[in-house]
Amino acid sequence: MFVKRDRNKERVVRHTRVRKKISGTSQLPRLCVFRSLKHIYAQVIDDKAGHTLVSASTLDPELKGELSGLNKKDAAKKVGKLVADRALQAGVKKVVYDRGGYIYTGRVAELAAGAREAGLEF
């Protein structure tokens, strides 16, 4: 019998495996990425305190007008720059990158590149 693979379930398994080793602190928070079919979301999280320091996504009102006509990779790069700018304003200079179980290519890599360009250190 043919059983269809649940790719999201496999991603969650990979993400939990990575999360056993990666945790954000107040000095070194975690930059977490979630990717859906249309949008991409990024959060800088302090896991010790249990709250989100800054966040950005393609649904942000600041980016809404700039993203029309761009492909998803370019939009992800802009989200990376925006989350890095917000993190630097909040006093965060270094983060741990949590790719969320996704392969480090395409939109996930472009978000990281945009954050690095804006001055965030991994």
GROMACS .gro file of C-alpha atoms in nm:
model
  122
    1MET     CA    1   0.000   0.000   0.000
    2PHE     CA    2   0.125   0.346  -0.088
    3VAL     CA    3   0.149   0.592   0.200
    4LYS     CA    4   0.204   0.958   0.118
    5ARG     CA    5   0.488   1.128   0.306
    6ASP     CA    6   0.385   1.410   0.536
    7ARG     CA    7   0.661   1.660   0.466
    8ASN     CA    8   0.549   1.902   0.736
    9LYS     CA    9   0.561   1.626   0.997
   10GLU     CA   10   0.915   1.542   0.886
   11ARG     CA   11   1.007   1.912   0.911
   12VAL     CA   12   0.870   1.928   1.265
   13VAL     CA   13   1.080   1.624   1.360
   14ARG     CA   14   1.391   1.793   1.219
   15HIS     CA   15   1.302   2.116   1.399
   16THR     CA   16   1.261   1.943   1.737
   17ARG     CA   17   1.593   1.768   1.686
   18VAL     CA   18   1.764   2.102   1.624
   19ARG     CA   19   1.579   2.270   1.911
   20LYS     CA   20   1.731   2.023   2.156
   21LYS     CA   21   2.066   2.190   2.089
   22ILE     CA   22   1.969   2.552   2.008
   23SER     CA   23   1.815   2.780   2.266
   24GLY     CA   24   1.797   3.158   2.279
   25THR     CA   25   1.912   3.363   2.577
   26SER     CA   26   1.896   3.734   2.649
   27GLN     CA   27   2.258   3.776   2.534
   28LEU     CA   28   2.225   3.544   2.232
   29PRO     CA   29   1.860   3.516   2.121
   30ARG     CA   30   1.730   3.281   1.853
   31LEU     CA   31   1.629   3.405   1.507
   32CYS     CA   32   1.350   3.164   1.414
   33VAL     CA   33   1.210   3.129   1.061
   34PHE     CA   34   0.871   2.998   0.950
   35ARG     CA   35   0.799   2.960   0.582
   36SER     CA   36   0.455   2.909   0.433
   37LEU     CA   37   0.362   2.880   0.068
   38LYS     CA   38   0.297   3.255   0.027
   39HIS     CA   39   0.472   3.425   0.319
   40ILE     CA   40   0.779   3.407   0.541
   41TYR     CA   41   0.798   3.503   0.908
   42ALA     CA   42   1.099   3.574   1.131
   43GLN     CA   43   1.116   3.624   1.507
   44VAL     CA   44   1.399   3.699   1.747
   45ILE     CA   45   1.315   3.501   2.061
   46ASP     CA   46   1.453   3.490   2.415
   47ASP     CA   47   1.372   3.133   2.519
   48LYS     CA   48   1.485   3.177   2.880
   49ALA     CA   49   1.234   3.457   2.942
   50GLY     CA   50   0.985   3.301   2.702
   51HIS     CA   51   0.901   3.602   2.489
   52THR     CA   52   0.957   3.743   2.141
   53LEU     CA   53   1.186   4.044   2.123
   54VAL     CA   54   1.116   4.150   1.761
   55SER     CA   55   0.943   4.003   1.459
   56ALA     CA   56   0.888   4.071   1.090
   57SER     CA   57   0.707   3.907   0.803
   58THR     CA   58   0.591   3.964   0.449
   59LEU     CA   59   0.257   4.071   0.597
   60ASP     CA   60   0.414   4.368   0.779
   61PRO     CA   61   0.255   4.703   0.691
   62GLU     CA   62   0.603   4.856   0.645
   63LEU     CA   63   0.688   4.607   0.370
   64LYS     CA   64   0.346   4.565   0.212
   65GLY     CA   65   0.398   4.827  -0.060
   66GLU     CA   66   0.760   4.734  -0.132
   67LEU     CA   67   0.689   4.366  -0.195
   68SER     CA   68   0.451   4.403  -0.487
   69GLY     CA   69   0.619   4.275  -0.800
   70LEU     CA   70   0.901   4.097  -0.616
   71ASN     CA   71   0.957   3.724  -0.616
   72LYS     CA   72   0.952   3.530  -0.288
   73LYS     CA   73   1.331   3.519  -0.248
   74ASP     CA   74   1.365   3.895  -0.276
   75ALA     CA   75   1.076   3.940  -0.034
   76ALA     CA   76   1.250   3.709   0.214
   77LYS     CA   77   1.567   3.916   0.187
   78LYS     CA   78   1.370   4.233   0.270
   79VAL     CA   79   1.213   4.058   0.570
   80GLY     CA   80   1.563   3.960   0.687
   81LYS     CA   81   1.677   4.321   0.662
   82LEU     CA   82   1.370   4.445   0.849
   83VAL     CA   83   1.404   4.196   1.134
   84ALA     CA   84   1.775   4.278   1.163
   85ASP     CA   85   1.703   4.652   1.179
   86ARG     CA   86   1.442   4.597   1.449
   87ALA     CA   87   1.677   4.368   1.643
   88LEU     CA   88   1.960   4.622   1.629
   89GLN     CA   89   1.722   4.891   1.758
   90ALA     CA   90   1.628   4.657   2.043
   91GLY     CA   91   1.997   4.614   2.131
   92VAL     CA   92   2.051   4.268   1.983
   93LYS     CA   93   2.368   4.233   1.774
   94LYS     CA   94   2.430   3.855   1.771
   95VAL     CA   95   2.174   3.577   1.725
   96VAL     CA   96   2.158   3.202   1.677
   97TYR     CA   97   1.991   3.115   1.345
   98ASP     CA   98   1.710   2.860   1.371
   99ARG     CA   99   1.605   2.756   1.021
  100GLY     CA  100   1.295   2.581   1.155
  101GLY     CA  101   1.368   2.240   1.004
  102TYR     CA  102   1.378   2.381   0.651
  103ILE     CA  103   1.667   2.320   0.415
  104TYR     CA  104   1.913   2.611   0.414
  105THR     CA  105   1.848   2.722   0.058
  106GLY     CA  106   1.614   2.953  -0.127
  107ARG     CA  107   1.402   3.181   0.092
  108VAL     CA  108   1.553   3.059   0.420
  109ALA     CA  109   1.906   3.139   0.301
  110GLU     CA  110   1.798   3.474   0.153
  111LEU     CA  111   1.641   3.580   0.483
  112ALA     CA  112   1.969   3.502   0.658
  113ALA     CA  113   2.167   3.692   0.393
  114GLY     CA  114   1.942   3.996   0.432
  115ALA     CA  115   1.984   3.990   0.810
  116ARG     CA  116   2.362   3.966   0.775
  117GLU     CA  117   2.367   4.257   0.528
  118ALA     CA  118   2.176   4.474   0.774
  119GLY     CA  119   2.439   4.410   1.043
  120LEU     CA  120   2.315   4.113   1.244
  121GLU     CA  121   2.584   3.859   1.339
  122PHE     CA  122   2.523   3.484   1.345
   0.00000   0.00000   0.00000
